Short mmCIF file of C-alpha atoms in Angstrom, two decimals:
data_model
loop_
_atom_site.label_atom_id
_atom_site.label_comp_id
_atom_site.label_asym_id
_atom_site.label_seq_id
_atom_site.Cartn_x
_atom_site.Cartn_y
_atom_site.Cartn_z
CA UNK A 1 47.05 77.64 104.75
CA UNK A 2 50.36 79.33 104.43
CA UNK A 3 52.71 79.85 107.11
CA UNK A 4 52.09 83.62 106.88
CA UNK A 5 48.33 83.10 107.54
CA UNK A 6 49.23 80.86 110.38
CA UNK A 7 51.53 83.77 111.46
CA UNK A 8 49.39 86.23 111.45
CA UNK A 9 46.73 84.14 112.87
CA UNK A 10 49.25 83.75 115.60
CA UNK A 11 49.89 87.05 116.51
CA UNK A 12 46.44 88.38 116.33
CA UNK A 13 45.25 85.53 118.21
CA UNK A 14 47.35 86.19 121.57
CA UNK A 15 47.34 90.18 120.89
CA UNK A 16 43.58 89.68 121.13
CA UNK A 17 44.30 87.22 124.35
CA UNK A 18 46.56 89.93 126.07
CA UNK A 19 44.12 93.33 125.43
CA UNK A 20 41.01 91.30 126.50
CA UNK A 21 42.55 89.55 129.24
CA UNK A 22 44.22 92.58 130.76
CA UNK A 23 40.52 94.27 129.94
CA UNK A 24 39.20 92.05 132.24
CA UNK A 25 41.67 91.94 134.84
CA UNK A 26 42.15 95.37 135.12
CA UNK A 27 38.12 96.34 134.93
CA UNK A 28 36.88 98.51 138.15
CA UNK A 29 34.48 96.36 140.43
CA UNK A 30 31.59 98.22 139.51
CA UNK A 31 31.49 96.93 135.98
CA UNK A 32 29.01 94.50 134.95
CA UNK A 33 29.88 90.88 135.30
CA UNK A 34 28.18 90.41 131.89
CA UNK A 35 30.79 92.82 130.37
CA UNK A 36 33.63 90.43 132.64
CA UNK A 37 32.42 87.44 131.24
CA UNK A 38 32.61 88.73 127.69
CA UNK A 39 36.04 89.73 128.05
CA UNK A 40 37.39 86.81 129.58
CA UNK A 41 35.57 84.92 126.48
CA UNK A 42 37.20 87.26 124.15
CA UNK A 43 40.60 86.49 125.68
CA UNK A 44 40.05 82.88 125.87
CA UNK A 45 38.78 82.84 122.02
CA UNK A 46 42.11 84.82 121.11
CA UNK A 47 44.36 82.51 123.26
CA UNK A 48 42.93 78.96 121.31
CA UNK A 49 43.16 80.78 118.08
CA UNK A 50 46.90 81.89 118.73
CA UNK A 51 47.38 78.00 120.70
CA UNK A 52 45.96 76.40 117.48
CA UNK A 53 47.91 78.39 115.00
CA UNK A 54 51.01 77.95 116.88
CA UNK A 55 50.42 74.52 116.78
CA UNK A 56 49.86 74.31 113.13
CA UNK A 57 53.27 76.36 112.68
CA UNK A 58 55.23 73.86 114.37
CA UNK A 59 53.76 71.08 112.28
CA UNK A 60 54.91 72.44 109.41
CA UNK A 61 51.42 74.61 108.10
#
């Protein structure tokens, strides 16, 4: 991988762990907990693919 895929990786990665995350922080309390869950998994997802890419960045790519 180059370090622009890693890059790019990165920033989609926590973009995608910032929307979902505020998604799910911000979602009224009438919204299904399904639809809660699937945020916060979204978010999560996005956060270890921005972690990981980050990490592979600072090892050199």
């Amino acid at each position: 991988m180059t370090k622009k895929t890693c890059a790019t990786i990165f920033t989609i990665g926590l973009g995608a762990a910032l929307a979902f995350g505020w998604i799910a922080l911000a979602a009224p309390p009438d919204e299904p907990d399904a639809m809660r869950t699937i945020n916060m998994l979204l978010a999560a997802a996005g956060a270890g693919a921005g972690l990981m890419s980050w990490l592979r960045i600072r090892r050199g790519c």
